Tab-separated table of C-alpha atoms and ligand atoms in Angstrom:
chain	number	residue	atom	x	y	z
A	241	MET	CA	-0.241	-0.033	0.074
A	242	LEU	CA	1.286	3.568	-0.675
A	243	ILE	CA	1.206	5.705	2.195
A	244	PRO	CA	1.575	9.330	0.893
A	245	ALA	CA	3.632	11.674	3.106
A	246	GLN	CA	1.677	13.589	5.607
A	247	ILE	CA	0.400	17.298	4.673
A	248	ALA	CA	2.283	19.575	6.902
A	249	ASP	CA	0.660	21.624	9.840
A	250	ASP	CA	2.199	24.973	7.845
A	251	ALA	CA	0.679	24.073	4.346
A	252	ARG	CA	-1.990	26.664	2.946
A	253	PRO	CA	-4.665	24.376	1.112
A	254	ARG	CA	-6.486	26.118	-1.299
A	255	LEU	CA	-9.002	25.280	-4.400
A	256	ALA	CA	-6.751	24.153	-7.566
A	257	ARG	CA	-7.256	26.316	-10.310
A	258	GLY	CA	-10.598	25.904	-12.419
A	259	VAL	CA	-12.229	24.159	-9.335
A	260	ARG	CA	-15.319	25.896	-7.977
A	261	LEU	CA	-17.141	25.654	-4.608
A	262	GLN	CA	-20.738	26.340	-4.714
A	263	ILE	CA	-23.949	25.862	-3.366
A	264	ASP	CA	-26.384	23.172	-5.229
A	265	GLY	CA	-29.608	25.048	-5.104
A	266	THR	CA	-31.591	21.731	-5.627
A	267	THR	CA	-30.208	20.065	-2.520
A	268	GLY	CA	-28.909	23.162	-0.431
A	269	LYS	CA	-25.588	21.332	-0.211
A	270	SER	CA	-21.877	22.345	-1.153
A	271	VAL	CA	-20.440	20.823	-4.361
A	272	LEU	CA	-17.230	21.135	-6.102
A	273	LEU	CA	-17.393	21.868	-9.748
A	274	PHE	CA	-14.429	21.091	-11.770
A	275	PRO	CA	-13.643	20.313	-15.498
A	276	GLU	CA	-16.064	17.235	-16.594
A	277	GLY	CA	-16.684	16.691	-12.852
A	278	ILE	CA	-18.987	17.657	-9.801
A	279	LEU	CA	-18.440	15.963	-6.335
A	280	GLU	CA	-20.951	16.200	-3.790
A	281	LEU	CA	-19.477	17.276	-0.128
A	282	ASN	CA	-20.172	16.035	3.081
A	283	GLU	CA	-20.467	18.235	5.772
A	284	THR	CA	-17.105	17.721	7.123
A	285	ALA	CA	-15.582	18.351	3.606
A	286	GLN	CA	-17.715	21.371	3.173
A	287	GLU	CA	-16.516	22.803	6.512
A	288	ILE	CA	-12.928	22.209	5.732
A	289	LEU	CA	-13.149	23.545	2.193
A	290	THR	CA	-14.981	26.783	3.061
A	291	ARG	CA	-11.671	27.529	5.206
A	292	CYS	CA	-9.376	27.226	2.766
A	293	ASP	CA	-8.604	30.923	2.174
A	294	GLY	CA	-4.768	30.942	2.338
A	295	ARG	CA	-4.546	29.933	5.699
A	296	PRO	CA	-2.399	27.160	7.164
A	297	LEU	CA	-3.828	23.820	7.809
A	298	SER	CA	-3.212	23.975	11.793
A	299	ASP	CA	-5.601	27.213	11.863
A	300	ILE	CA	-8.311	25.440	10.069
A	301	ALA	CA	-8.064	22.402	12.565
A	302	CYS	CA	-7.961	24.720	15.462
A	303	ALA	CA	-10.958	26.827	14.141
A	304	LEU	CA	-13.032	23.580	13.560
A	305	ALA	CA	-12.223	22.146	16.854
A	306	GLU	CA	-13.123	25.056	18.749
A	307	GLU	CA	-16.124	25.541	16.753
A	308	TYR	CA	-17.554	21.902	17.152
A	309	ASP	CA	-15.782	21.314	20.412
A	310	VAL	CA	-13.763	18.421	19.531
A	311	ASP	CA	-10.184	16.971	20.401
A	312	LEU	CA	-7.745	18.819	18.373
A	313	ALA	CA	-5.567	15.861	17.534
A	314	THR	CA	-8.777	13.750	15.878
A	315	LEU	CA	-9.781	16.756	13.954
A	316	ALA	CA	-6.479	17.528	12.460
A	317	ALA	CA	-6.462	13.930	11.182
A	318	ASP	CA	-9.437	14.146	9.804
A	319	VAL	CA	-8.778	17.347	8.030
A	320	ARG	CA	-5.375	16.164	6.955
A	321	GLU	CA	-7.480	12.866	5.413
A	322	VAL	CA	-9.877	14.853	3.605
A	323	LEU	CA	-7.327	17.227	2.126
A	324	ALA	CA	-5.295	14.482	1.058
A	325	ASP	CA	-8.068	12.868	-0.620
A	326	LEU	CA	-8.857	16.214	-2.523
A	327	GLN	CA	-5.160	16.930	-3.302
A	328	ARG	CA	-4.912	13.399	-4.978
A	329	ARG	CA	-7.793	14.278	-7.328
A	330	LYS	CA	-6.154	17.538	-7.881
A	331	LEU	CA	-9.187	19.836	-6.468
A	332	VAL	CA	-6.943	20.950	-3.890
A	333	GLU	CA	-3.232	22.398	-4.067
A	334	LEU	CA	-1.037	23.183	-1.243
A	335	ALA	CA	0.964	26.376	-1.202
B	187	MET	CA	-40.238	6.351	-12.619
B	188	THR	CA	-39.881	9.538	-11.710
B	189	ALA	CA	-37.574	12.118	-13.102
B	190	PRO	CA	-34.314	12.541	-11.216
B	191	ARG	CA	-32.688	16.264	-11.317
B	192	PRO	CA	-29.982	16.508	-14.156
B	193	TYR	CA	-26.307	17.544	-13.612
B	194	ALA	CA	-24.644	18.536	-16.847
B	195	LEU	CA	-26.094	20.057	-19.969
B	196	LEU	CA	-23.995	19.650	-23.607
B	197	ALA	CA	-25.071	22.975	-25.617
B	198	GLU	CA	-24.206	22.146	-29.241
B	199	LEU	CA	-24.052	25.656	-30.512
B	200	THR	CA	-23.627	24.811	-34.293
B	201	TYR	CA	-22.945	22.026	-36.604
B	202	ARG	CA	-20.749	24.068	-38.638
B	203	CYS	CA	-16.959	23.286	-38.556
B	204	PRO	CA	-13.829	24.163	-40.120
B	205	LEU	CA	-12.498	20.525	-39.834
B	206	HIS	CA	-13.697	17.330	-41.362
B	207	CYS	CA	-12.802	14.537	-38.974
B	208	PRO	CA	-14.039	11.074	-40.292
B	209	TYR	CA	-15.560	10.736	-36.281
B	210	CYS	CA	-17.373	13.611	-36.100
B	211	SER	CA	-19.975	13.428	-33.588
B	212	ASN	CA	-22.357	15.775	-35.941
B	213	PRO	CA	-25.219	13.949	-37.070
B	214	ALA	CA	-24.481	12.150	-40.455
B	215	ARG	CA	-27.527	13.824	-41.947
B	216	ALA	CA	-27.806	17.112	-39.892
B	217	ARG	CA	-31.319	18.871	-40.633
B	218	ASN	CA	-30.741	22.611	-42.055
B	219	ASP	CA	-33.065	24.314	-39.670
B	220	ALA	CA	-32.311	27.557	-38.247
B	221	GLU	CA	-29.603	27.573	-35.122
B	222	LEU	CA	-31.008	28.722	-31.920
B	223	THR	CA	-30.719	32.489	-31.336
B	224	THR	CA	-28.517	34.393	-28.757
B	225	ALA	CA	-31.785	34.825	-26.855
B	226	GLU	CA	-33.154	31.518	-27.119
B	227	TRP	CA	-29.782	30.045	-25.685
B	228	HIS	CA	-30.000	32.337	-22.880
B	229	ARG	CA	-33.374	30.983	-22.064
B	230	VAL	CA	-32.269	27.610	-22.322
B	231	LEU	CA	-29.231	27.933	-20.032
B	232	ARG	CA	-31.877	29.671	-17.115
B	233	GLU	CA	-34.116	26.585	-17.698
B	234	ALA	CA	-31.569	24.323	-17.088
B	235	THR	CA	-30.084	25.733	-14.157
B	236	GLU	CA	-33.418	25.953	-12.771
B	237	LEU	CA	-34.327	22.001	-13.514
B	238	GLY	CA	-31.003	21.621	-11.342
B	239	VAL	CA	-27.848	21.798	-13.872
B	240	LEU	CA	-24.547	22.772	-12.712
B	241	GLN	CA	-22.239	22.363	-15.663
B	242	VAL	CA	-22.606	23.284	-19.376
B	243	GLY	CA	-20.551	22.159	-21.878
B	244	PHE	CA	-20.550	24.215	-25.014
B	245	SER	CA	-19.742	22.401	-28.341
B	246	GLY	CA	-20.696	21.921	-31.811
B	247	GLY	CA	-19.625	21.421	-34.713
B	248	GLU	CA	-16.990	24.158	-33.755
B	249	PRO	CA	-18.583	26.391	-30.982
B	250	LEU	CA	-16.108	29.334	-31.839
B	251	VAL	CA	-18.060	29.705	-35.355
B	252	ARG	CA	-20.796	31.446	-33.243
B	253	ARG	CA	-19.872	35.058	-32.560
B	254	ASP	CA	-21.824	35.282	-29.374
B	255	LEU	CA	-20.182	32.661	-27.819
B	256	ALA	CA	-18.528	34.726	-24.912
B	257	GLU	CA	-22.065	36.665	-24.629
B	258	LEU	CA	-23.298	33.020	-24.203
B	259	VAL	CA	-20.497	31.643	-21.619
B	260	HIS	CA	-21.291	34.994	-19.512
B	261	GLY	CA	-25.047	34.182	-19.595
B	262	ALA	CA	-24.328	30.719	-18.103
B	263	ARG	CA	-22.051	32.406	-15.237
B	264	GLU	CA	-24.726	34.553	-14.538
B	265	ALA	CA	-26.952	31.174	-14.004
B	266	LYS	CA	-24.118	30.186	-11.723
B	267	LEU	CA	-23.255	27.140	-14.394
B	268	TYR	CA	-19.790	25.785	-14.680
B	269	THR	CA	-18.805	26.342	-18.302
B	270	ASN	CA	-16.628	24.020	-20.263
B	271	LEU	CA	-15.664	24.993	-24.034
B	272	ILE	CA	-14.963	21.983	-26.114
B	273	THR	CA	-13.216	23.241	-29.271
B	274	SER	CA	-11.040	22.291	-31.932
B	275	GLY	CA	-9.074	26.031	-31.099
B	276	VAL	CA	-9.531	26.827	-34.893
B	277	GLY	CA	-10.434	30.451	-34.524
B	278	LEU	CA	-9.175	31.155	-31.240
B	279	ASP	CA	-6.888	33.766	-31.157
B	280	GLU	CA	-5.352	35.885	-28.421
B	281	SER	CA	-8.271	38.808	-28.093
B	282	ARG	CA	-10.802	35.705	-28.197
B	283	ALA	CA	-9.064	33.913	-25.369
B	284	ASN	CA	-8.977	37.001	-23.350
B	285	GLU	CA	-12.864	37.689	-24.141
B	286	LEU	CA	-13.799	34.247	-23.003
B	287	ARG	CA	-11.802	34.447	-19.913
B	288	GLU	CA	-13.567	37.626	-19.010
B	289	ALA	CA	-16.748	36.379	-20.029
B	290	GLY	CA	-15.824	33.849	-16.937
B	291	LEU	CA	-15.042	30.548	-18.937
B	292	ASP	CA	-14.184	27.760	-16.522
B	293	SER	CA	-12.282	25.386	-18.493
B	294	VAL	CA	-11.123	24.616	-22.203
B	295	GLN	CA	-11.083	21.057	-23.731
B	296	LEU	CA	-9.021	21.504	-26.846
B	297	SER	CA	-9.118	18.655	-29.247
B	298	PHE	CA	-6.027	17.269	-31.142
B	299	GLN	CA	-5.997	14.700	-33.947
B	300	SER	CA	-2.384	13.542	-33.200
B	301	ASP	CA	1.130	15.112	-31.930
B	302	ASP	CA	2.342	14.859	-35.583
B	303	VAL	CA	1.506	17.580	-37.801
B	304	ASP	CA	1.153	15.478	-41.151
B	305	LEU	CA	-0.970	13.137	-39.556
B	306	ALA	CA	-3.321	15.537	-37.413
B	307	ASP	CA	-3.874	17.426	-40.663
B	308	GLU	CA	-4.525	14.545	-42.909
B	309	ILE	CA	-7.241	13.449	-40.170
B	310	ALA	CA	-8.802	16.959	-39.942
B	311	GLY	CA	-9.009	17.309	-43.762
B	312	VAL	CA	-7.216	20.699	-43.307
B	313	ARG	CA	-4.041	22.550	-41.719
B	314	ALA	CA	-5.315	22.743	-37.983
B	315	HIS	CA	-2.566	21.564	-35.951
B	316	GLN	CA	-0.549	24.654	-36.010
B	317	PRO	CA	-3.570	27.005	-35.291
B	318	LYS	CA	-4.145	24.305	-32.414
B	319	LEU	CA	-0.858	24.789	-30.788
B	320	ALA	CA	-1.046	28.438	-31.071
B	321	ALA	CA	-4.568	28.353	-29.274
B	322	ALA	CA	-3.056	26.212	-26.790
B	323	SER	CA	-0.910	28.851	-25.943
B	324	PHE	CA	-3.502	31.360	-25.709
B	325	ILE	CA	-5.438	29.465	-23.466
B	326	ARG	CA	-2.366	29.278	-21.031
B	327	ALA	CA	-1.582	32.675	-21.418
B	328	ALA	CA	-5.256	33.643	-20.425
B	329	GLY	CA	-5.118	31.267	-17.486
B	330	ILE	CA	-7.718	29.170	-18.315
B	331	PRO	CA	-7.570	25.272	-17.007
B	332	LEU	CA	-6.622	23.352	-20.171
B	333	SER	CA	-7.675	19.795	-21.241
B	334	LEU	CA	-6.523	17.860	-24.119
B	335	ASN	CA	-8.920	15.666	-25.945
B	336	PHE	CA	-7.730	12.938	-28.528
B	337	VAL	CA	-9.853	10.692	-30.309
B	338	ILE	CA	-8.157	7.545	-30.531
B	339	HIS	CA	-8.372	5.128	-33.623
B	340	ARG	CA	-6.402	2.652	-35.630
B	341	ARG	CA	-4.147	5.651	-37.666
B	342	ASN	CA	-3.103	7.268	-34.268
B	343	ILE	CA	-3.224	4.659	-31.517
B	344	ASP	CA	0.473	3.497	-32.082
B	345	ARG	CA	1.397	7.554	-31.069
B	346	LEU	CA	-0.107	7.475	-27.671
B	347	PRO	CA	3.380	7.924	-25.698
B	348	GLN	CA	3.890	11.075	-27.978
B	349	MET	CA	0.363	12.483	-27.429
B	350	ILE	CA	0.767	12.311	-23.882
B	351	GLY	CA	4.049	13.928	-24.365
B	352	LEU	CA	2.387	16.911	-26.086
B	353	ALA	CA	0.091	17.090	-23.383
B	354	GLU	CA	2.830	17.680	-21.261
B	355	ALA	CA	4.576	20.101	-23.331
B	356	LEU	CA	1.573	22.393	-23.563
B	357	GLY	CA	0.805	22.370	-19.741
B	358	ALA	CA	-2.674	20.827	-19.884
B	359	GLU	CA	-3.969	19.686	-16.429
B	360	ARG	CA	-5.935	16.917	-17.958
B	361	VAL	CA	-5.903	14.660	-21.046
B	362	GLU	CA	-8.594	12.447	-22.418
B	363	LEU	CA	-7.542	9.482	-24.457
B	364	ALA	CA	-10.945	8.525	-25.800
B	365	ASN	CA	-10.975	5.499	-27.975
B	366	VAL	CA	-13.473	6.260	-30.631
B	367	GLN	CA	-17.116	5.177	-30.145
B	368	PHE	CA	-18.803	4.004	-33.345
B	369	TYR	CA	-21.850	6.199	-33.904
B	370	GLY	CA	-22.677	8.975	-36.581
B	371	TRP	CA	-19.794	9.329	-38.650
B	372	ALA	CA	-17.131	6.977	-37.113
B	373	PHE	CA	-19.863	4.426	-37.494
B	374	LEU	CA	-19.706	5.014	-41.531
B	375	ASN	CA	-15.926	5.138	-41.273
B	376	ARG	CA	-15.813	2.107	-38.735
B	377	ALA	CA	-13.862	-0.165	-41.125
B	378	ALA	CA	-11.024	2.425	-41.331
B	379	LEU	CA	-10.950	3.560	-37.788
B	380	LEU	CA	-11.363	0.281	-35.674
B	381	PRO	CA	-7.862	-0.774	-34.113
B	382	THR	CA	-6.554	-4.093	-34.004
B	383	ARG	CA	-6.586	-6.052	-30.785
B	384	GLU	CA	-2.820	-5.772	-30.477
B	385	GLN	CA	-2.927	-1.870	-31.104
B	386	VAL	CA	-5.594	-1.902	-28.175
B	387	ALA	CA	-3.355	-4.035	-25.730
B	388	ARG	CA	-0.540	-1.785	-26.142
B	389	ALA	CA	-2.273	1.143	-25.967
B	390	ARG	CA	-4.215	0.011	-22.542
B	391	GLU	CA	-0.594	-0.569	-21.099
B	392	VAL	CA	0.932	2.919	-22.367
B	393	ALA	CA	-2.312	4.654	-21.066
B	394	THR	CA	-2.009	2.798	-17.110
B	395	ALA	CA	1.801	3.548	-17.291
B	396	ALA	CA	1.473	7.000	-18.187
B	397	LYS	CA	-1.380	7.425	-15.506
B	398	ALA	CA	0.843	6.256	-12.677
B	399	ARG	CA	3.886	8.215	-14.083
B	400	LEU	CA	2.009	11.750	-14.290
B	401	ALA	CA	-0.489	10.979	-10.911
B	402	GLY	CA	-0.658	14.931	-9.128
B	403	LYS	CA	0.529	16.024	-12.675
B	404	ILE	CA	-1.859	15.481	-15.142
B	405	ASP	CA	-5.084	13.817	-14.960
B	406	ILE	CA	-5.497	11.056	-17.725
B	407	PHE	CA	-8.549	9.548	-18.547
B	408	TYR	CA	-8.642	6.717	-20.653
B	409	VAL	CA	-11.977	5.732	-22.445
B	410	LEU	CA	-11.736	2.002	-23.696
B	411	PRO	CA	-12.571	0.749	-26.924
B	412	ASP	CA	-15.953	-1.003	-25.916
B	413	TYR	CA	-15.720	-3.250	-28.733
B	414	TYR	CA	-12.813	-5.155	-27.284
B	415	GLU	CA	-14.585	-5.631	-23.547
B	416	THR	CA	-17.209	-7.855	-22.464
B	417	ARG	CA	-19.287	-5.626	-20.447
B	418	PRO	CA	-20.799	-2.397	-21.924
B	419	LYS	CA	-19.917	0.942	-20.657
B	420	PRO	CA	-22.365	2.457	-18.099
B	421	CYS	CA	-23.823	4.699	-20.975
B	422	LEU	CA	-24.810	8.453	-19.398
B	423	ASN	CA	-25.221	6.717	-16.205
B	424	GLY	CA	-28.520	5.928	-17.315
B	425	TRP	CA	-30.852	7.264	-19.644
B	426	GLY	CA	-32.676	10.435	-18.430
B	427	GLN	CA	-30.629	10.279	-15.365
B	428	ARG	CA	-27.965	12.967	-15.338
B	429	TYR	CA	-27.234	14.419	-18.742
B	430	LEU	CA	-29.174	15.875	-21.439
B	431	THR	CA	-28.346	17.782	-24.680
B	432	VAL	CA	-29.754	20.718	-26.715
B	433	ASN	CA	-28.664	20.423	-30.248
B	434	PRO	CA	-28.159	23.459	-32.429
B	435	ILE	CA	-31.619	23.388	-33.800
B	436	GLY	CA	-33.212	23.112	-30.248
B	437	ASP	CA	-34.075	19.565	-30.416
B	438	VAL	CA	-33.533	17.861	-26.696
B	439	LEU	CA	-31.733	14.840	-26.664
B	440	PRO	CA	-30.851	12.393	-23.891
B	441	CYS	CA	-28.015	11.636	-25.673
B	442	PRO	CA	-25.928	13.507	-28.148
B	443	THR	CA	-26.072	10.423	-30.730
B	444	ALA	CA	-29.629	9.556	-30.197
B	445	SER	CA	-30.939	11.583	-33.173
B	446	SER	CA	-29.007	9.572	-35.648
B	447	ALA	CA	-28.704	6.267	-34.062
B	448	ILE	CA	-32.552	6.142	-32.906
B	449	PRO	CA	-34.850	6.746	-35.792
B	450	ASP	CA	-38.157	5.991	-34.360
B	451	LEU	CA	-37.450	8.517	-31.499
B	452	HIS	CA	-39.375	11.830	-31.467
B	453	PHE	CA	-37.526	14.549	-29.928
B	454	GLU	CA	-38.952	17.785	-28.636
B	455	ASN	CA	-37.654	21.151	-29.311
B	456	VAL	CA	-37.027	23.926	-26.799
B	457	ARG	CA	-39.086	26.485	-29.183
B	458	ALA	CA	-42.242	24.607	-28.446
B	459	ARG	CA	-41.853	22.978	-25.043
B	460	SER	CA	-40.027	24.006	-21.674
B	461	LEU	CA	-36.749	21.958	-20.879
B	462	ASP	CA	-38.407	21.174	-17.461
B	463	TRP	CA	-41.382	19.458	-19.413
B	464	ILE	CA	-39.113	17.861	-21.873
B	465	TRP	CA	-36.690	16.510	-19.068
B	466	ARG	CA	-39.871	15.128	-16.909
B	467	GLN	CA	-42.596	14.222	-19.392
B	468	SER	CA	-41.361	13.704	-22.700
B	469	GLU	CA	-41.530	10.001	-24.245
B	470	SER	CA	-38.051	10.476	-25.577
B	471	PHE	CA	-36.543	10.978	-21.972
B	472	ASN	CA	-38.861	8.428	-20.513
B	473	ARG	CA	-38.468	5.446	-22.656
B	474	PHE	CA	-35.597	4.122	-21.466
B	475	ARG	CA	-35.412	5.610	-17.872
B	476	GLY	CA	-34.732	3.156	-14.864
B	477	THR	CA	-34.821	-0.486	-15.547
B	478	GLU	CA	-38.593	-1.264	-16.311
B	479	TRP	CA	-37.880	-1.194	-20.139
B	480	MET	CA	-35.061	-3.646	-19.776
B	481	PRO	CA	-35.254	-7.063	-21.775
B	482	GLU	CA	-33.443	-10.226	-20.771
B	483	PRO	CA	-30.740	-10.786	-20.353
B	484	CYS	CA	-30.797	-7.417	-18.247
B	485	ARG	CA	-33.745	-7.725	-16.453
B	486	SER	CA	-32.639	-10.405	-14.222
B	487	CYS	CA	-28.796	-9.554	-14.247
B	488	PRO	CA	-27.382	-8.053	-11.074
B	489	GLN	CA	-25.274	-5.517	-12.908
B	490	LYS	CA	-28.215	-3.889	-14.212
B	491	GLU	CA	-27.914	-1.018	-11.919
B	492	ILE	CA	-24.322	-0.495	-12.477
B	493	ASP	CA	-24.145	-0.463	-16.420
B	494	PHE	CA	-27.806	0.040	-17.202
B	495	GLY	CA	-27.734	-2.259	-20.044
B	496	GLY	CA	-24.879	-0.317	-21.874
B	497	CYS	CA	-25.784	2.014	-24.773
B	498	ARG	CA	-28.863	2.332	-26.621
B	499	CYS	CA	-27.622	3.906	-29.481
B	500	GLN	CA	-25.217	1.105	-30.088
B	501	ALA	CA	-28.250	-1.385	-29.498
B	502	ALA	CA	-29.945	0.493	-31.988
B	503	LEU	CA	-27.195	0.762	-34.527
B	504	LEU	CA	-26.061	-3.054	-34.149
B	505	THR	CA	-29.106	-5.036	-33.390
B	506	GLY	CA	-31.954	-3.022	-35.038
B	507	SER	CA	-33.621	-2.095	-31.647
B	508	ALA	CA	-32.502	0.467	-28.987
B	509	ALA	CA	-34.349	-1.579	-26.300
B	510	ASN	CA	-32.084	-4.518	-26.657
B	511	THR	CA	-29.211	-5.009	-24.565
B	512	ASP	CA	-25.955	-3.448	-25.746
B	513	PRO	CA	-24.174	-6.010	-28.105
B	514	VAL	CA	-21.043	-5.427	-26.318
B	515	CYS	CA	-22.037	-7.407	-23.373
B	516	SER	CA	-20.941	-11.116	-23.770
B	517	LEU	CA	-24.508	-12.126	-22.245
B	518	SER	CA	-26.148	-10.511	-25.267
B	519	PRO	CA	-27.455	-12.960	-27.809
B	520	ASN	CA	-26.485	-10.215	-30.180
B	521	ARG	CA	-22.504	-10.187	-29.392
B	522	VAL	CA	-21.798	-12.539	-32.060
B	523	ARG	CA	-22.412	-9.227	-34.194
B	524	VAL	CA	-19.605	-7.264	-32.496
B	525	ASP	CA	-17.240	-10.491	-32.705
B	526	ALA	CA	-18.509	-10.686	-36.548
B	527	VAL	CA	-17.053	-6.859	-36.950
B	528	LEU	CA	-13.968	-7.497	-35.059
B	529	ARG	CA	-13.259	-10.895	-36.888
B	530	ASP	CA	-13.971	-9.425	-40.268
B	531	LEU	CA	-11.683	-6.523	-39.480
B	532	ASN	CA	-8.775	-7.851	-38.183
B	533	PRO	CA	-7.127	-9.916	-40.772
B	534	SER	CA	-7.822	-7.192	-43.674
B	535	ILE	CA	-6.434	-4.026	-41.603
B	536	VAL	CA	-3.257	-3.350	-43.216
B	537	GLY	CA	-3.165	0.180	-44.936
B	538	ALA	CA	-7.022	0.680	-44.959
B	539	PHE	CA	-7.656	4.001	-44.267
B	540	ASP	CA	-9.880	5.048	-46.872
B	541	TRP	CA	-12.375	6.682	-44.684
B	542	MET	CA	-14.928	9.336	-45.748
B	543	PRO	CA	-14.234	12.865	-44.461
B	544	ARG	CA	-17.109	14.516	-42.527
B	545	VAL	CA	-18.780	16.892	-45.180
B	546	ASN	CA	-20.876	20.109	-44.307
B	547	PRO	CA	-24.648	19.622	-44.466
B	548	ASN	CA	-26.085	19.946	-48.031
B	549	LYS	CA	-27.576	18.056	-50.944
B	550	GLU	CA	-24.421	16.764	-52.189
B	551	ALA	CA	-23.282	15.267	-48.955
B	552	ALA	CA	-26.435	13.672	-48.511
B	553	ALA	CA	-26.469	11.891	-51.736
B	554	THR	CA	-22.720	10.662	-50.854
B	555	LEU	CA	-24.196	9.173	-47.539
B	556	ASP	CA	-27.224	7.497	-49.244
B	557	ARG	CA	-24.815	5.411	-51.159
B	558	GLU	CA	-22.645	4.601	-48.145
B	559	VAL	CA	-25.188	3.777	-45.898
B	560	THR	CA	-27.240	1.591	-48.127
B	561	ARG	CA	-24.210	-0.220	-49.724
C	1921	SF4	S1	-26.972	-8.257	-19.331
C	1921	SF4	FE1	-27.480	-6.315	-19.143
C	1921	SF4	S2	-27.186	-5.410	-17.314
C	1921	SF4	FE2	-26.080	-7.546	-17.336
C	1921	SF4	S3	-23.836	-7.056	-17.774
C	1921	SF4	FE3	-24.903	-7.392	-19.656
C	1921	SF4	S4	-25.850	-5.424	-20.301
C	1921	SF4	FE4	-25.242	-4.937	-18.093
């Protein structure tokens, strides 16, 4: 099994070029739109992506941990997992 | 069954095109009715959004032939649609690229016939390769994400590594290597386009290796040559489930090739009906929706919710009825017809490339076709 390198705390994730985050008027949920594709986001992914505005990963995890009152370590792991998946699909870039 | 919501609209703006590819997606007998106007397309785009559509692909023919293209892109963005342009690139200069960017164009899919200029121009039937290279650089300079689309067939399939190399050199983010699917012009030219079994096996290896090598850099999307498969493609993710096409004269199609492949299906027009009514109520969208219409062996097959019985157009073209199982499926009693094509073509393959270039719709073209079709 391929184990990808972990995304660093100070990495700044943002949407890749040509990728748009939008509310789907039909479902009220968030979707990612990109060339030839649409991805319906679950709540976790949505909460993470709306915060991918240039701030580092550690800040995103802190903000979410505070807002949802959950353990920071668990949350940081979730955030990494979601972002790594989106990065593999070229929907998110790390700066 | 009740209609789900659609996700993507293919807007075929025109059948006009400066190229003459022998696998053109234009219908082989296009009707000569007037193209939809700018205002009519704006209405279609709005109605599509209301119906739930999130993405629109502007295609043709060659959509750049429409002088109102940027205006339509702008209209689509106003309607919050994600906009793709599917183009040959011929006619795209620097100012046009910038105009489209400013209108809000989200991405461009640029077609190439080959990496090799002589072969590319021979396939296109005009000198289009150099202008395409220029178009790619204008798109990059305008900062619009670029996908390269190659239609793969017997004449260019051995150049897959070089074609992937071209995509790398041009800085594409995505490359689609689509084995030609046999509808319309490609169906008429099948004898010249179908690759050999050995070619297909090699190409699959090349594509798989390139996918691994370029992971994270370029997305490689390889469309299988389905005649060589034993299970059909999940065509459209099911008829009338996610996609709809509006053609240049306003007919609304569940599938872009349905108008030529399934002659007994009547299509509704946006000039007479709302998109909503057509999507939900029309006979053409409902005939093959869901699984109720399915014959055996699909009806009692566990795969039926996965591949939806394959492609209706392929069933129509190869078995004479769109309601049959896709004959690519090895469980279909009609699979023998696909096997016969493969068997017939594989021995006599060397040097056979006398295809028929696509011609623009006029009386002469129709006459040529009559001969070809009834041969
Ligand atoms: S029998 Fe029909 S549903 Fe089953 S695999 Fe073949 S095409 Fe698909």
